mmCIF file of C-alpha atoms in Angstrom:
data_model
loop_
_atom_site.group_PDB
_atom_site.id
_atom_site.type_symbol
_atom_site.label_atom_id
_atom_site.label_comp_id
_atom_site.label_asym_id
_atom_site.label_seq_id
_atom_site.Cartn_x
_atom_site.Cartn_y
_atom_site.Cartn_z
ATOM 1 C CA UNK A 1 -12.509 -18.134 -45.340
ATOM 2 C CA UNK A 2 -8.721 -17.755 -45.695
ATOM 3 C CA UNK A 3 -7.017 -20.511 -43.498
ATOM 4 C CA UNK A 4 -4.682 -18.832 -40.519
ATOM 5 C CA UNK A 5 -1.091 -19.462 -41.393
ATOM 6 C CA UNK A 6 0.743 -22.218 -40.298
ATOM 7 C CA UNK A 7 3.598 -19.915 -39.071
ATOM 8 C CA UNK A 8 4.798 -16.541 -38.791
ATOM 9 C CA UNK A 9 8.227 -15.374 -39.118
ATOM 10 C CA UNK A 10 10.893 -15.935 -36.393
ATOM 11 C CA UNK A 11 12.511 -13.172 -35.718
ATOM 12 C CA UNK A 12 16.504 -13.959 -34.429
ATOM 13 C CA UNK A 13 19.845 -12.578 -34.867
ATOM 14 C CA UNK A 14 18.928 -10.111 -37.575
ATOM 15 C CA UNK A 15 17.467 -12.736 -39.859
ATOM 16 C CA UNK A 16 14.383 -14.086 -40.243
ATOM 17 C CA UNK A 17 13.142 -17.940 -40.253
ATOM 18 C CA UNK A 18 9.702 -19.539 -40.793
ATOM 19 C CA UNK A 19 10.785 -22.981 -38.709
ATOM 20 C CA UNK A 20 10.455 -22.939 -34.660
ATOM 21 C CA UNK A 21 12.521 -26.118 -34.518
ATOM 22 C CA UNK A 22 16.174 -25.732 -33.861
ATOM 23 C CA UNK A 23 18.082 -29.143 -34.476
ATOM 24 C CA UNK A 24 20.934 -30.656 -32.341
ATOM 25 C CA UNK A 25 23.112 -32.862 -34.526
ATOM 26 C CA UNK A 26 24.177 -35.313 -32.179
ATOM 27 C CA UNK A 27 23.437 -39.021 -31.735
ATOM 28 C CA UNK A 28 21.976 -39.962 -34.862
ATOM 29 C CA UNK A 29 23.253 -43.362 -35.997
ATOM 30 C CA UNK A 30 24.821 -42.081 -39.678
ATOM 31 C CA UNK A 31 25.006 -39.018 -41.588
ATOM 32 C CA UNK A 32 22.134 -40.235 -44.001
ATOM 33 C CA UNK A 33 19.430 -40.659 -41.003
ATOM 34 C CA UNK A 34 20.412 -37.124 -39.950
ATOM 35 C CA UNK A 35 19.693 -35.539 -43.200
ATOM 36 C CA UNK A 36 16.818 -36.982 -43.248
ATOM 37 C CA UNK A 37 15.644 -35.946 -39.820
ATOM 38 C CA UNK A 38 16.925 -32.228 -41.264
ATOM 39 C CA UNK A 39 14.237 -32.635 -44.159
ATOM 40 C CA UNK A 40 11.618 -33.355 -42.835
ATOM 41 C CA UNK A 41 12.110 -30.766 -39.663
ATOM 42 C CA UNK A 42 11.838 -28.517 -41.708
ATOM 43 C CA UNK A 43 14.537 -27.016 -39.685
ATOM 44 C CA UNK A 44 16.683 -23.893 -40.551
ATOM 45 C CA UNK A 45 18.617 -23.888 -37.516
ATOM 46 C CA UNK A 46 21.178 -26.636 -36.433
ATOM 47 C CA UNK A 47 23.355 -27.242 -33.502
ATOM 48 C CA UNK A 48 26.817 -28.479 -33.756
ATOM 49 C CA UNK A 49 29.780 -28.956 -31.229
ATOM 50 C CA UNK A 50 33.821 -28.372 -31.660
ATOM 51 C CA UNK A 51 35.847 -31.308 -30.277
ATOM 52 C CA UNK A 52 39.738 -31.734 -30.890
ATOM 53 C CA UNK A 53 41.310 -33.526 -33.684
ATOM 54 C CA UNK A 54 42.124 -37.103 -32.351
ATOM 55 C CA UNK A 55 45.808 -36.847 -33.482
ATOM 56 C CA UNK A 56 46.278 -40.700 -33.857
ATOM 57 C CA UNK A 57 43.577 -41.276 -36.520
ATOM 58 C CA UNK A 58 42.831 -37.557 -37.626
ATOM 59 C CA UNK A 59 40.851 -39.087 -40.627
ATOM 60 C CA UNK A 60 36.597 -38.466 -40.733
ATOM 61 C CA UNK A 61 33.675 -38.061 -42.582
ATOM 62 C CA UNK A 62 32.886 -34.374 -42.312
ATOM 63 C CA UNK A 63 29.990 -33.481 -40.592
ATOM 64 C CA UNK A 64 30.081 -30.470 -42.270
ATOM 65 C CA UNK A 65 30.284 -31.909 -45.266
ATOM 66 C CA UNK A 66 26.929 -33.536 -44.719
ATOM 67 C CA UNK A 67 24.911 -30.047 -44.112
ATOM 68 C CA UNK A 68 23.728 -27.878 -47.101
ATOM 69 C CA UNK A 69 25.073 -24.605 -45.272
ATOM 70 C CA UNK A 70 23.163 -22.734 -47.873
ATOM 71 C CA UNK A 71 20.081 -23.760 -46.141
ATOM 72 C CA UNK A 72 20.808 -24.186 -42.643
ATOM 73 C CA UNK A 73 21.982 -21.458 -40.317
ATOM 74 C CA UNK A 74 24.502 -23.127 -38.138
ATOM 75 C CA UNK A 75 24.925 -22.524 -34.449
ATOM 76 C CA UNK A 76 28.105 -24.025 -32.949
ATOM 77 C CA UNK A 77 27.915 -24.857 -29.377
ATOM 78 C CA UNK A 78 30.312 -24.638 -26.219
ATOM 79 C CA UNK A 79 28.707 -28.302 -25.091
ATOM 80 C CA UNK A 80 31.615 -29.278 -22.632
ATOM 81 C CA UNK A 81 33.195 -26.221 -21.406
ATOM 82 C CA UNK A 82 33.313 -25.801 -17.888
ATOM 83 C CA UNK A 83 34.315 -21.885 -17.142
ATOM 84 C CA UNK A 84 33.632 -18.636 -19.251
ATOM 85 C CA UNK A 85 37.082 -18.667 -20.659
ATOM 86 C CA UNK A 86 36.956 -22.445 -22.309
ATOM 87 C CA UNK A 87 33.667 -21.167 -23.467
ATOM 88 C CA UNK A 88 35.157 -18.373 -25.150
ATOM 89 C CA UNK A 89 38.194 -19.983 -26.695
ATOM 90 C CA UNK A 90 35.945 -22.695 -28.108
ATOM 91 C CA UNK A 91 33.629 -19.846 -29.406
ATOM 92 C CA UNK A 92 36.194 -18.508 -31.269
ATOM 93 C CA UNK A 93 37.677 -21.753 -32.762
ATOM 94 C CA UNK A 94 34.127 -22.285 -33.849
ATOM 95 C CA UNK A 95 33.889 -19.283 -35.644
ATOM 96 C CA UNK A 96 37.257 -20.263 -37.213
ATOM 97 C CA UNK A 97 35.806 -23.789 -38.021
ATOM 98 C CA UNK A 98 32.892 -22.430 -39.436
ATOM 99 C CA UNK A 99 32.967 -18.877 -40.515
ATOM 100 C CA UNK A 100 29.560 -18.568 -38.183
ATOM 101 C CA UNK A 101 29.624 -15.452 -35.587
ATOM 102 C CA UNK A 102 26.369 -17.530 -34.053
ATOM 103 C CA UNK A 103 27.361 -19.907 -30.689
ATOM 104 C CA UNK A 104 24.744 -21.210 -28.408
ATOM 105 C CA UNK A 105 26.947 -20.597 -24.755
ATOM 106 C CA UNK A 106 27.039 -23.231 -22.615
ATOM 107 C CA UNK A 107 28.904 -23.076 -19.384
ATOM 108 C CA UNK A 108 28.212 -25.769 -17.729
ATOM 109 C CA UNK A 109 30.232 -26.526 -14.093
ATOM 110 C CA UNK A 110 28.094 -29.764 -13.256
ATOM 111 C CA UNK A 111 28.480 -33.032 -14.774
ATOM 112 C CA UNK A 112 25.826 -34.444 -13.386
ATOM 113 C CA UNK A 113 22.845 -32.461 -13.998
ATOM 114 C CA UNK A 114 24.794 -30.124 -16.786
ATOM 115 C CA UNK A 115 23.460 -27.235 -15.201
ATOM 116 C CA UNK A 116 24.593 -24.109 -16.383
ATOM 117 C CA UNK A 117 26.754 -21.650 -14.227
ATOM 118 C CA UNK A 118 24.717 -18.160 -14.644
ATOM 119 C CA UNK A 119 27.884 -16.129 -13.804
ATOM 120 C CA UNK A 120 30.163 -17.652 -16.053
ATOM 121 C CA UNK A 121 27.357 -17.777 -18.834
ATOM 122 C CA UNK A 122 27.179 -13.437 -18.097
ATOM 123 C CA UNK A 123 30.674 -13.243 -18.632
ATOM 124 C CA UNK A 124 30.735 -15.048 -21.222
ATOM 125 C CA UNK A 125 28.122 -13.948 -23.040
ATOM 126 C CA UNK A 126 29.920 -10.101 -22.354
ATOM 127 C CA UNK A 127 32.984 -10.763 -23.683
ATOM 128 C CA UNK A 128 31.523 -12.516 -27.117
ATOM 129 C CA UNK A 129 28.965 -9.757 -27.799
ATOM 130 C CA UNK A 130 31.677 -7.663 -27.279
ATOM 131 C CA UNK A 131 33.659 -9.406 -30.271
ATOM 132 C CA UNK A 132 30.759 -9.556 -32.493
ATOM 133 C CA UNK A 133 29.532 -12.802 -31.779
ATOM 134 C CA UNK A 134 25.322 -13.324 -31.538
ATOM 135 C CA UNK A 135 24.791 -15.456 -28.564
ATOM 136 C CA UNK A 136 22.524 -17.660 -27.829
ATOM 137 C CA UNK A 137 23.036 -18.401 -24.038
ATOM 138 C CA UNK A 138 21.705 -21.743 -22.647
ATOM 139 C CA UNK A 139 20.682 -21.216 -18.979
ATOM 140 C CA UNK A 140 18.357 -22.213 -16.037
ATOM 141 C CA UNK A 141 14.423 -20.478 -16.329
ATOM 142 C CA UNK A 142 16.079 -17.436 -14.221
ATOM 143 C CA UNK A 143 13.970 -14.632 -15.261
ATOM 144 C CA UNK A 144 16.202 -12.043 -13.476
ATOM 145 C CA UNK A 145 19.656 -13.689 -15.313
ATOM 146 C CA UNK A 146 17.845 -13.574 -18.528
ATOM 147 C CA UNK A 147 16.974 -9.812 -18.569
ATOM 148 C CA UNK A 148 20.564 -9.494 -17.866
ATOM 149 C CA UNK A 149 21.897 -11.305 -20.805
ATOM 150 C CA UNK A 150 19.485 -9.471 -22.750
ATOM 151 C CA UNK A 151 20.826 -6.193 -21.506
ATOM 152 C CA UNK A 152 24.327 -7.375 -22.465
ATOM 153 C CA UNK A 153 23.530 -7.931 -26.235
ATOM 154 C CA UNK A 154 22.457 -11.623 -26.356
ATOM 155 C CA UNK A 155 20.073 -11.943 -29.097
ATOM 156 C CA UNK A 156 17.777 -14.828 -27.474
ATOM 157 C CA UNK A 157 17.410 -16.967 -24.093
ATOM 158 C CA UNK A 158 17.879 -20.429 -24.198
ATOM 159 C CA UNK A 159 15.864 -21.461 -21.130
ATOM 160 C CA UNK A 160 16.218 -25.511 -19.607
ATOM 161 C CA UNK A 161 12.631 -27.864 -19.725
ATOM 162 C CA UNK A 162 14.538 -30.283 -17.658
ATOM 163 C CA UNK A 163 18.162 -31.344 -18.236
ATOM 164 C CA UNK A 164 19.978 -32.535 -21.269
ATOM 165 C CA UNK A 165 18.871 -35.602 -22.520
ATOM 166 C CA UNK A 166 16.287 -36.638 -19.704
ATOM 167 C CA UNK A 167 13.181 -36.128 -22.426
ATOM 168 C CA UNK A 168 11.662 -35.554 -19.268
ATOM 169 C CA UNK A 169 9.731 -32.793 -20.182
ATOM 170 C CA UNK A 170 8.506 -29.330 -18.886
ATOM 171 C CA UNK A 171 9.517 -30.129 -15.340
ATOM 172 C CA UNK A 172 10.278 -26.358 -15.193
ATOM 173 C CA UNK A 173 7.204 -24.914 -16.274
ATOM 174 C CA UNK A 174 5.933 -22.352 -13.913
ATOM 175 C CA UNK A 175 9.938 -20.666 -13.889
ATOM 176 C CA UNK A 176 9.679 -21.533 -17.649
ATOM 177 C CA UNK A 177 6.581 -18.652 -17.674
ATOM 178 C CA UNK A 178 8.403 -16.000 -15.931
ATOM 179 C CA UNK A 179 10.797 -15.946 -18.223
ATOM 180 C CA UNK A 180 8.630 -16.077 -21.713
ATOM 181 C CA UNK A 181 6.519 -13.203 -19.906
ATOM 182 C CA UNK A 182 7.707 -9.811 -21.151
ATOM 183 C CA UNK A 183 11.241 -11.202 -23.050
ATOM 184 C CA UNK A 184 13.150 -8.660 -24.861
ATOM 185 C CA UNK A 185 14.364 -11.319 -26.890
ATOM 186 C CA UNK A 186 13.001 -14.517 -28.832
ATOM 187 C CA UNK A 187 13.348 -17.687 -26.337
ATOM 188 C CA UNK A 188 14.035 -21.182 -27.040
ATOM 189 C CA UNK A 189 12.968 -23.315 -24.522
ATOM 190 C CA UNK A 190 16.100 -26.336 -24.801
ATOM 191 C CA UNK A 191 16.762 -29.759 -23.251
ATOM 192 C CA UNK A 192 14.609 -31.826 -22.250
ATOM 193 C CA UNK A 193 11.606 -32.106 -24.452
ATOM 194 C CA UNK A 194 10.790 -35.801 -24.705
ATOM 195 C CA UNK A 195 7.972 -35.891 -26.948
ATOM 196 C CA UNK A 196 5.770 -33.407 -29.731
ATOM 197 C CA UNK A 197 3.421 -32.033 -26.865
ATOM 198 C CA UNK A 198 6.343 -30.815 -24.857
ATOM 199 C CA UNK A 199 7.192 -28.807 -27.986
ATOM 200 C CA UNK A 200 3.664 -27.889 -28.470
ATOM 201 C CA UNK A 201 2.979 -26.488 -24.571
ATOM 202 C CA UNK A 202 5.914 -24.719 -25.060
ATOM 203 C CA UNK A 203 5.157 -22.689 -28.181
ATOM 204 C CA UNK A 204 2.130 -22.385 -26.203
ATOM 205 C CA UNK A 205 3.336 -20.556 -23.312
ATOM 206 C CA UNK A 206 4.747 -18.263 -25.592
ATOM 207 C CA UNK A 207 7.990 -20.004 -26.470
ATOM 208 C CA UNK A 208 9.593 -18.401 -30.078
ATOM 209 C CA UNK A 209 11.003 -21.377 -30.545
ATOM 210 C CA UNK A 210 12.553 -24.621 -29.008
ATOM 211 C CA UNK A 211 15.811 -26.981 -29.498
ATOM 212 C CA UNK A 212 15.898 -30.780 -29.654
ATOM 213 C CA UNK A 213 17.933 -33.390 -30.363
ATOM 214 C CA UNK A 214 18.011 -36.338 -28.411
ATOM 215 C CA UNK A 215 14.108 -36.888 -28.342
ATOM 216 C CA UNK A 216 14.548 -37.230 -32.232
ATOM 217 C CA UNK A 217 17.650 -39.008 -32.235
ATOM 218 C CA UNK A 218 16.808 -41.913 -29.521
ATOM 219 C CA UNK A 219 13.484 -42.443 -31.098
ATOM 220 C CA UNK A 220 12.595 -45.543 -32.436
ATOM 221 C CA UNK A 221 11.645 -43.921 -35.649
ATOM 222 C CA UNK A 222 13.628 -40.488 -36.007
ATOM 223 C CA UNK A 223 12.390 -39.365 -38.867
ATOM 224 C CA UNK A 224 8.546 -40.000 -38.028
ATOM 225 C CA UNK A 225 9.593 -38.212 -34.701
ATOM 226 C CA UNK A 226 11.098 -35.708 -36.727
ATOM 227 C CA UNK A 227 7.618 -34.808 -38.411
ATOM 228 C CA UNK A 228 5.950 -35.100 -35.340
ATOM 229 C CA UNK A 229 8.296 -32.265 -33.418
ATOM 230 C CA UNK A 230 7.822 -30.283 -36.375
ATOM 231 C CA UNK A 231 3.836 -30.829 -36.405
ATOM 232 C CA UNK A 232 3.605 -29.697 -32.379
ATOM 233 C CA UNK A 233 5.803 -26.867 -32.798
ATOM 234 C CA UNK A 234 3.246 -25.628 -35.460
ATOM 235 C CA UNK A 235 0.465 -26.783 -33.206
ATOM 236 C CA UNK A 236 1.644 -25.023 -30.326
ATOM 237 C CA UNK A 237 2.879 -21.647 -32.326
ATOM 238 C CA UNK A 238 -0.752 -21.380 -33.581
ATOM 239 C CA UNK A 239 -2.565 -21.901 -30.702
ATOM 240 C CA UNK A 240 -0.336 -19.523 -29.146
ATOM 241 C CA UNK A 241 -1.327 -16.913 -31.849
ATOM 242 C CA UNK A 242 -5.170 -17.747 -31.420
ATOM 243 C CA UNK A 243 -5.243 -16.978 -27.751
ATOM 244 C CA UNK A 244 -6.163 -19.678 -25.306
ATOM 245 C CA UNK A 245 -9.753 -19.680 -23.452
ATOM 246 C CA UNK A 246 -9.721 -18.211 -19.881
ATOM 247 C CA UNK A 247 -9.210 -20.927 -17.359
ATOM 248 C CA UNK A 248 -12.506 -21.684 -14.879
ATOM 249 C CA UNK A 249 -12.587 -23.782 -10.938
ATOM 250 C CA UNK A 250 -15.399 -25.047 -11.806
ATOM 251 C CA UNK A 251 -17.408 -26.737 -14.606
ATOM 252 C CA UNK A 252 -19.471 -24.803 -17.284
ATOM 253 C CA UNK A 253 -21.800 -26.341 -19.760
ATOM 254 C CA UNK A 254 -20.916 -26.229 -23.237
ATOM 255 C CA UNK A 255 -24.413 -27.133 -23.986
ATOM 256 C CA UNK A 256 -27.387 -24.803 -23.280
ATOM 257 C CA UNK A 257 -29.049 -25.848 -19.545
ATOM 258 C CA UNK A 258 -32.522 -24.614 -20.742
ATOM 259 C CA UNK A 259 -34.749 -26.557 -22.956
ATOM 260 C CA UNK A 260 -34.013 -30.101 -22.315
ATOM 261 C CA UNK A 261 -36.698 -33.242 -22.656
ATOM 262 C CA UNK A 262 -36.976 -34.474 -18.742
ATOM 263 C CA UNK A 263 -38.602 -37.154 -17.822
ATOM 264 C CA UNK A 264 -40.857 -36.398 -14.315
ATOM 265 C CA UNK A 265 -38.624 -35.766 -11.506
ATOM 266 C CA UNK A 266 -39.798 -39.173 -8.852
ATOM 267 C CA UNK A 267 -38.509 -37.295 -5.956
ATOM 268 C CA UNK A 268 -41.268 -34.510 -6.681
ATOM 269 C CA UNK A 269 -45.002 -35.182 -6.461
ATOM 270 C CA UNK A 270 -47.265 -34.777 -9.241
ATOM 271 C CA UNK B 1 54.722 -27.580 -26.892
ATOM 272 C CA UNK B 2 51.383 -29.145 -26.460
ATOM 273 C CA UNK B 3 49.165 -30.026 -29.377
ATOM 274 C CA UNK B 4 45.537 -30.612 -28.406
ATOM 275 C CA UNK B 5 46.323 -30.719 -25.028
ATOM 276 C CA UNK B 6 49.299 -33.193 -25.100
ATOM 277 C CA UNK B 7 53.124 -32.485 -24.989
ATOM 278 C CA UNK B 8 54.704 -32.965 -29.113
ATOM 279 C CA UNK B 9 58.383 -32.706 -29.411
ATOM 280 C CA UNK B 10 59.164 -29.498 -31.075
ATOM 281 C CA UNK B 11 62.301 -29.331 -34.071
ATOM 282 C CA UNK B 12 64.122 -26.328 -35.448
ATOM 283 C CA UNK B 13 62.273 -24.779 -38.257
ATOM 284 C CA UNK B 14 59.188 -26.615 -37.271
ATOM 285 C CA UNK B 15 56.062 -24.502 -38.955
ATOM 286 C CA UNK B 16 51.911 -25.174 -38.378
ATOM 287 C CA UNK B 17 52.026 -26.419 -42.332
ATOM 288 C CA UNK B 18 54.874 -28.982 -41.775
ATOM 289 C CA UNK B 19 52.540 -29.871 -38.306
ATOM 290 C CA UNK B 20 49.765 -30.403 -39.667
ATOM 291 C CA UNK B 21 51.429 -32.810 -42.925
ATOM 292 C CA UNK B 22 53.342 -34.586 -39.956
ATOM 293 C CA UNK B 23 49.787 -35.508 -38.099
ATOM 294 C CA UNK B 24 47.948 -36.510 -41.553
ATOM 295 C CA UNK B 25 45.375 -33.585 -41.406
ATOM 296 C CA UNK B 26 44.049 -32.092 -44.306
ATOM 297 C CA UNK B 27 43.857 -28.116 -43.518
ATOM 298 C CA UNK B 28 40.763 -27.150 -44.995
ATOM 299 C CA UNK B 29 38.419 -29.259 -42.901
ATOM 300 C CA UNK B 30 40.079 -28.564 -39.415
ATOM 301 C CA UNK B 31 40.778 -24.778 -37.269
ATOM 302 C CA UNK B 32 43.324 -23.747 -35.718
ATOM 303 C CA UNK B 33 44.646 -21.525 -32.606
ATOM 304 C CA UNK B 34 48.039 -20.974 -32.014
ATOM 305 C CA UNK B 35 48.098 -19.438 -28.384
ATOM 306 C CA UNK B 36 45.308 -16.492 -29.485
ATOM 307 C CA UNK B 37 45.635 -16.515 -33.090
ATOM 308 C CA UNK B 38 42.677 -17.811 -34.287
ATOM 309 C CA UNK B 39 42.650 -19.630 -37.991
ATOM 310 C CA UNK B 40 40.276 -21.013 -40.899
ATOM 311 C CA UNK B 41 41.236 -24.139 -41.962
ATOM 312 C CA UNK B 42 41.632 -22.816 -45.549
ATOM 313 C CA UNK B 43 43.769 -19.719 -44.104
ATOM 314 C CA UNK B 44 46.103 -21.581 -41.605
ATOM 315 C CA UNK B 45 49.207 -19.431 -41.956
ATOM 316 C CA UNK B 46 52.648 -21.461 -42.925
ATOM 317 C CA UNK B 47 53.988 -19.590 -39.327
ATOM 318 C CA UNK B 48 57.033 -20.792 -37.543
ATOM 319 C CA UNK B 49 56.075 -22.455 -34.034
ATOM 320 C CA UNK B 50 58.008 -22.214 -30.534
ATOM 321 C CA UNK B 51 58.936 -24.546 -28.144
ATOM 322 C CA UNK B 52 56.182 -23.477 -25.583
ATOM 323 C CA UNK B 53 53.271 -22.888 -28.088
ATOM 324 C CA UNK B 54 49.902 -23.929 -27.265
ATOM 325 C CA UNK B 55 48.302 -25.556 -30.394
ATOM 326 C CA UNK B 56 44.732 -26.840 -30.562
ATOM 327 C CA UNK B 57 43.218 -28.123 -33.546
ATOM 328 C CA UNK B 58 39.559 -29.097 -34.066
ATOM 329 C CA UNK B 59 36.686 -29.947 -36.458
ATOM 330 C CA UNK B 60 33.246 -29.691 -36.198
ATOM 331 C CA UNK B 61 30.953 -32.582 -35.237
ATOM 332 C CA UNK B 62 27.401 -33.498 -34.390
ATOM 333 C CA UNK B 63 26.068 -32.358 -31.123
ATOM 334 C CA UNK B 64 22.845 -30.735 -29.706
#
């Protein structure tokens, strides 16, 4: 017997990728402990943000510098912006900055909670498909918004497990599912996901892929962690693939009810 | 003029090259916008700038 494979290609943005696990960049103690977490990921796709130039002591150790762009598709984010139009402008300097088209959009109008704004993230999203860009929108489990991004050109959904940097979790699971269910477009469940089950359910539920980045970062061991996200992703992918068992109320023996060795019931007579 | 959102005194004959030597960066591993001009580090044009130009200039870092 032929074992089932261990993945099957992601489809996204005209290319094609045999990782599920999108990496965020940020929060890792040094450059070294981030390549590392890249390697054993077994990542293709990484996060990164655009921040200004501190003018008073412009000098840095490239990020950039650090990635092997030949093997990593980078996708610069809009972390920070608070309208369509910032999003945009930092979209483009990204594009500048990197020579990517790719931008994961994030409008996000609340600092607490870093929700997304939906109408801002349309507009967006409009204008930068219009200018060639492939978007990757991060938004709320909205299954209406998201066939409207799709409709505008985005080439995946970026649906919220909880918010940014709460490793909290699927706490938006049953939204979550009406958005995987009939997608146009691959969707990567982002933000939240504390630990490699949370990655795993979500693959499950039909998640193409998902991001993380704190839940590696802030772990005690980041690489191990690393492995471990990469290991549920796989997990959850192929038991996604295999079809899960239809769910029952009640209980159902998986052992056959006929044939076994009783003693004498004492409640019946002889 | 504002550079990265704070006010720089402009000169005469003040171009994005000279700018960028005055503030210590090294082109290639920055981009830049004039107002909507968008530009590469590598392809930052040697353009004269105005009194009332907006000028941002960033790099890429780590984020999620």
């Amino acid at each position: 017997m032929t074992d089932p494979p261990l993945s099957d290609p992601l489809l996204l943005g005209g290319r094609t990728f045999t990782s599920r696990l999108m990496l965020g960049t940020g929060k890792f103690r040094d450059l070294a402990l981030m390549r590392d977490v890249l390697e054993v990921s077994e990542t293709q796709i990484v996060t990164v943000a655009i921040r200004r130039v501190e003018l008073r002591s412009p000098g840095h150790v490239g990020l950039l510098d650090a990635l092997d762009l030949c093997r990593y598709q980078l996708l610069p984010n809009t972390a920070g912006c608070r309208t369509a139009e910032e999003a945009v402008r930092v979209a483009r300097l990204a594009r500048a900055a990197t020579g990517v088209s790719w931008v994961k959009l994030e409008v996000i109008a609340d600092p607490r909670w870093l929700l997304p704004d939906p109408v801002g993230t349309l507009r967006a999203a409009e204008l930068l498909v219009a200018e060639g860009f492939t978007v990757l929108p991060y938004v709320q489990p909205d299954a209406v918004l998201a066939r409207a991004l799709e409709r505008v050109g985005c080439a995946a959904v970026m649906p919220l497990a909880s918010p940014i940097g709460t490793g909290r979790g699927l706490r938006t699971g049953d939204l979550l599912h009406t958005v995987l269910d009939g997608a146009g477009v691959p969707t990567v469940v982002d933000a939240g996901l504390g630990v490699p089950s949370d990655a795993a359910q979500a693959l499950e539920a039909g998640a193409d892929a998902v991001l993380v980045n704190t839940a590696i970062a802030e772990a005690r061991d980041p690489v191990a962690m690393a492995r471990a996200f990469a290991l549920g992703v796989r997990a959850g992918r192929l038991g996604y693939l295999a079809g899960r068992m239809a769910q029952r109320a009640c209980a159902h023996p998986s052992s056959p009810p006929q044939g076994v060795p009783r003693l004498p019931d004492p409640e019946q007579p002889a | 003029m504002r550079v990265n959102g704070e006010p720089y005194p402009h000169r005469a004959g003040l171009t994005l090259h000279a700018l960028l030597r005055d503030l210590g960066i090294e082109p290639e591993r920055v981009a830049v916008a004039v107002g909507d001009d968008f530009y590469p580090g590598a392809r930052v044009p040697d353009r004269p700038l105005e009194p009332d130009d907006v000028i941002e200039i960033v790099r890429i870092i780590g984020g999620g």
